Coordinates of C-alpha atoms and ligand atoms in Angstrom, one line a residue:
X178 CA 8.5 -11.1 12.8
X179 CA 7.2 -8.0 11.0
X180 CA 8.0 -7.2 7.4
X181 CA 7.3 -3.6 6.3
X182 CA 6.9 -3.0 2.6
X183 CA 6.4 0.5 1.2
X184 CA 6.4 1.9 -2.2
X185 CA 4.4 3.7 -4.9
X186 CA 1.3 2.4 -6.8
X187 CA 1.9 -0.5 -9.2
X188 CA 5.5 -1.1 -8.0
X189 CA 4.6 -4.8 -7.4
X190 CA 4.5 -4.4 -3.6
X191 CA 1.1 -6.0 -3.2
X192 CA 1.8 -9.2 -5.1
X193 CA 5.2 -9.4 -3.5
X194 CA 3.8 -8.9 0.0
X195 CA 1.2 -11.7 -0.4
X196 CA 3.8 -14.1 -1.7
X197 CA 6.2 -13.2 1.1
X198 CA 3.5 -13.7 3.8
X199 CA 2.8 -17.2 2.3
X200 CA 6.5 -18.1 2.2
X201 CA 7.3 -17.0 5.7
X202 CA 4.0 -18.2 7.3
X203 CA 2.9 -14.7 8.3
X204 CA -0.4 -12.8 8.0
X205 CA -0.8 -10.1 5.4
X206 CA -2.4 -6.6 5.5
X207 CA -2.6 -4.4 2.5
X208 CA -3.0 -1.1 4.4
X209 CA -4.1 0.7 1.2
X210 CA -7.3 -1.2 1.5
X211 CA -8.0 0.4 4.9
X212 CA -7.8 3.9 3.3
X213 CA -9.9 2.6 0.4
X214 CA -12.6 1.1 2.7
X215 CA -13.1 4.4 4.5
X216 CA -13.1 6.3 1.2
X217 CA -15.7 3.8 -0.3
X218 CA -18.0 4.3 2.7
X219 CA -17.9 8.1 2.4
X220 CA -18.6 7.9 -1.3
X221 CA -21.4 5.4 -0.9
X222 CA -23.1 7.7 1.6
X223 CA -22.6 10.8 -0.5
X224 CA -20.5 12.3 2.3
X225 CA -17.8 14.9 1.7
X226 CA -14.2 13.5 1.6
X227 CA -13.1 16.3 3.9
X228 CA -15.4 15.3 6.8
X229 CA -12.7 14.0 9.1
X230 CA -15.0 13.4 12.0
X231 CA -17.2 10.9 10.1
X232 CA -14.1 9.4 8.4
X233 CA -12.6 8.7 11.9
X234 CA -15.8 7.1 13.0
X235 CA -15.9 4.8 10.0
X236 CA -12.3 3.9 10.6
X237 CA -13.0 3.2 14.2
X238 CA -15.7 0.6 13.3
X239 CA -13.7 -0.9 10.3
X240 CA -13.7 -4.7 10.2
X241 CA -10.5 -5.8 8.4
X242 CA -12.1 -9.2 7.6
X243 CA -14.9 -7.5 5.7
X244 CA -12.7 -5.6 3.2
X245 CA -13.3 -6.8 -0.3
X246 CA -10.3 -6.1 -2.5
X247 CA -12.2 -6.7 -5.8
X248 CA -14.8 -4.0 -4.9
X249 CA -12.3 -1.6 -3.3
X250 CA -9.9 -1.7 -6.3
X251 CA -12.1 0.6 -8.4
X252 CA -10.2 3.5 -9.8
X253 CA -12.4 6.3 -8.2
X254 CA -12.0 4.7 -4.8
X255 CA -8.2 4.8 -5.1
X256 CA -8.3 8.4 -6.1
X257 CA -10.6 9.2 -3.1
X258 CA -8.4 7.1 -0.8
X259 CA -5.3 9.2 -1.7
X260 CA -7.3 12.4 -1.0
X261 CA -8.5 11.3 2.5
X262 CA -5.0 10.0 3.3
X263 CA -3.9 13.6 4.0
X264 CA -6.1 13.7 7.1
X265 CA -3.9 13.3 10.2
X266 CA -6.6 12.3 12.7
X267 CA -7.9 9.6 10.3
X268 CA -4.4 8.3 9.8
X269 CA -3.9 8.0 13.6
X270 CA -7.1 5.9 13.8
X271 CA -6.1 3.6 10.9
X272 CA -2.5 3.2 12.2
X273 CA -3.9 1.9 15.6
X274 CA -5.8 -0.8 13.7
X275 CA -2.8 -1.6 11.5
X276 CA -0.4 -1.9 14.5
X277 CA -2.8 -4.2 16.3
X278 CA -2.8 -6.4 13.2
X279 CA 1.0 -6.3 13.0
X280 CA 1.5 -7.2 16.7
X281 CA -0.7 -10.3 16.6
X282 CA 1.3 -13.5 16.6
X283 CA 2.9 -15.0 14.5
X284 CA 3.6 -11.6 12.9
X285 CA 2.8 -10.1 9.6
X286 CA 3.7 -8.5 6.3
X287 CA 2.2 -5.0 6.0
X288 CA 2.4 -3.1 2.7
X289 CA 1.6 0.6 2.2
X290 CA 3.3 4.0 2.1
X291 CA 4.3 4.6 5.7
X292 CA 4.8 1.2 7.3
X293 CA 8.6 1.4 7.8
X294 CA 8.5 5.1 8.9
X295 CA 5.3 5.3 11.0
X296 CA 3.3 2.2 11.5
X297 CA 6.1 -0.3 12.3
X298 CA 9.3 1.7 12.8
X299 CA 10.8 -1.4 14.6
X300 CA 9.9 -3.9 11.9
X301 CA 12.3 -6.9 11.6
X302 CA 12.9 -6.0 7.9
X303 CA 11.9 -3.0 5.8
X304 CA 11.8 -3.0 2.0
X305 CA 11.0 0.0 -0.3
X306 CA 9.8 -1.4 -3.5
X307 CA 9.8 0.9 -6.5
X308 CA 10.0 0.9 -10.4
X309 CA 10.1 3.6 -13.0
X310 CA 6.8 5.5 -13.6
X311 CA 6.7 4.1 -17.1
X312 CA 7.2 0.4 -16.0
X313 CA 4.5 0.9 -13.3
X314 CA 2.1 2.5 -15.8
X315 CA 2.6 -0.4 -18.2
X316 CA 1.9 -2.9 -15.5
X317 CA -1.2 -1.1 -14.3
X318 CA -2.5 -0.7 -17.9
X319 CA -2.0 -4.4 -18.6
X320 CA -3.6 -5.4 -15.4
X321 CA -6.7 -3.3 -16.1
X322 CA -6.9 -4.5 -19.7
X323 CA -6.7 -8.1 -18.5
X324 CA -9.7 -7.4 -16.3
X325 CA -11.6 -6.2 -19.4
X326 CA -11.4 -2.5 -18.3
X327 CA -10.7 0.3 -20.7
X328 CA -7.2 1.7 -20.0
X329 CA -5.0 4.1 -21.9
X330 CA -1.3 4.0 -21.1
X331 CA -0.8 7.7 -21.3
X332 CA -3.7 8.5 -18.9
X333 CA -2.6 5.8 -16.4
X334 CA 0.9 7.2 -16.4
X335 CA -0.4 10.8 -15.7
X336 CA -2.6 9.4 -13.0
X337 CA 0.3 7.5 -11.3
X338 CA 2.5 10.6 -11.4
X339 CA -0.2 12.7 -9.8
X340 CA -0.8 10.2 -7.1
X341 CA 3.0 9.8 -6.4
X342 CA 3.2 13.6 -6.1
X343 CA 0.3 13.8 -3.7
X344 CA 1.5 10.8 -1.6
X345 CA 5.1 12.0 -1.3
X346 CA 4.5 15.7 -0.8
X347 CA 1.8 15.6 1.9
X348 CA 2.9 16.8 5.3
X349 CA 1.5 13.9 7.4
X350 CA 3.3 10.6 6.9
X351 CA 4.5 11.2 3.4
X352 CA 5.6 8.2 1.3
X353 CA 9.3 7.9 1.8
X354 CA 12.0 5.2 2.1
X355 CA 12.9 4.7 5.8
X356 CA 16.6 5.2 6.6
X357 CA 17.0 1.5 7.4
X358 CA 14.9 0.2 4.5
X359 CA 16.5 -1.8 1.6
X360 CA 15.6 -0.4 -1.8
X361 CA 14.3 -3.0 -4.3
X362 CA 13.9 -1.5 -7.8
X363 CA 11.8 -3.9 -9.9
X364 CA 11.9 -1.9 -13.2
X365 CA 13.8 -4.7 -14.9
X366 CA 12.5 -7.6 -12.9
X367 CA 9.5 -9.9 -13.3
X368 CA 7.6 -10.9 -10.2
X369 CA 9.5 -14.1 -9.7
X370 CA 12.9 -12.3 -9.8
X371 CA 11.6 -9.6 -7.4
X372 CA 10.3 -12.3 -5.1
X373 CA 13.6 -14.1 -5.0
X374 CA 15.5 -10.9 -4.3
X375 CA 13.1 -10.0 -1.5
X376 CA 13.4 -13.5 0.1
X377 CA 17.2 -13.1 0.0
X378 CA 17.1 -9.7 1.6
X379 CA 14.7 -10.9 4.4
X380 CA 16.6 -14.1 5.0
X381 CA 19.9 -12.1 5.4
X382 CA 18.3 -9.6 7.8
X383 CA 16.8 -12.4 9.9
X384 CA 20.1 -14.1 10.1
X385 CA 21.9 -10.9 11.2
Ligands
LIG143 O1 -3.2 0.1 -5.3 P1 -2.4 1.4 -5.2 O2 -1.0 1.2 -4.9 O3 -2.7 2.3 -6.3 O4 -3.0 2.2 -3.9 P2 -3.2 1.7 -2.5 O5 -2.0 1.0 -1.9 O6 -4.5 0.8 -2.4 O7 -3.4 3.0 -1.7 C1 -4.4 4.0 -2.0 C2 -4.0 5.3 -1.4 O8 -4.1 5.2 0.0 C3 -2.6 5.8 -1.7 O9 -2.5 6.6 -2.9 C4 -2.2 6.6 -0.5 O10 -2.6 7.9 -0.6 C5 -3.0 6.0 0.6 N1 -2.2 5.1 1.5 C6 -1.5 5.8 2.5 O11 -1.5 7.0 2.6 N2 -0.8 5.0 3.5 C7 -0.8 3.7 3.4 N3 -0.1 3.0 4.3 C8 -1.5 3.0 2.3 C9 -2.2 3.8 1.4

C-alpha cells in the first residue's frame, strides 16, 4: 500500500503523514527532506545552488537514514531546497530514491509536492492537503515561536506565498493536485480532525 500526500508548506501534511504511517503500519518518507539534504550539503561546502552536476552526485550518495530533520528544518535550507527543486536532472535522481523507498514492503506514506503526479502515480490513495495561506502562516509562526525562534507573521506569510508561487509555477514537476487525488482543506481543522478525515478517506479507498 502506498499513500501519496501532497500540498504546500505548513498545510499539516508532515504531521498527518507521520500519524497515518503509524496508524496503518507503513514506513514514512518526508521527500522535502531529500531536497533539503542536498541543499544543505551544497551550502555547507560553499557550492553554487545551480551546480546540477554536483547536486546530482550528492543525491546519488544520499543516505535516507542519515537525514536529520532538526538540522534540515532551518529556514535558509528550506529556501535553498525550493531553489534547487527546479533542476530536472536532480529531481530524476531523487525520484529514483523515493520510488525505491515506496516500493519496499510493507509500503509507505510519502509526502511532498509531486508524489501523486510523478513519484507514485499508481499510489493506492492520494491526498492533496491544503489550507489558506493565512492559516498556514499562523501555524508556521506558532511552530517557530514555540521553538524559541524569532518569527513575524507578516514575513512568514510573504515567504510562504513566494514559495507556493515558485513550487507551483516551475516547469518540472510543479506542485499540483493529481486528477485522482482527494482534496483535504485543513483551514478550519485541528490536527486530530484532519487525521480522522484522512483515515476515513483512506479506509474508503482501500475498501473500494
Ligand atoms: O517544510 P516545508 O513544507 O516548508 O518544505 P519541504 O516539504 O521540506 O520542502 C522544501 C522544498 O523542497 C519545497 O519548497 C519544494 O520546492 C521542494 N520539494 C519538491 O520540489 N518536491 C517534493 N516532493 C518535496 C519538496
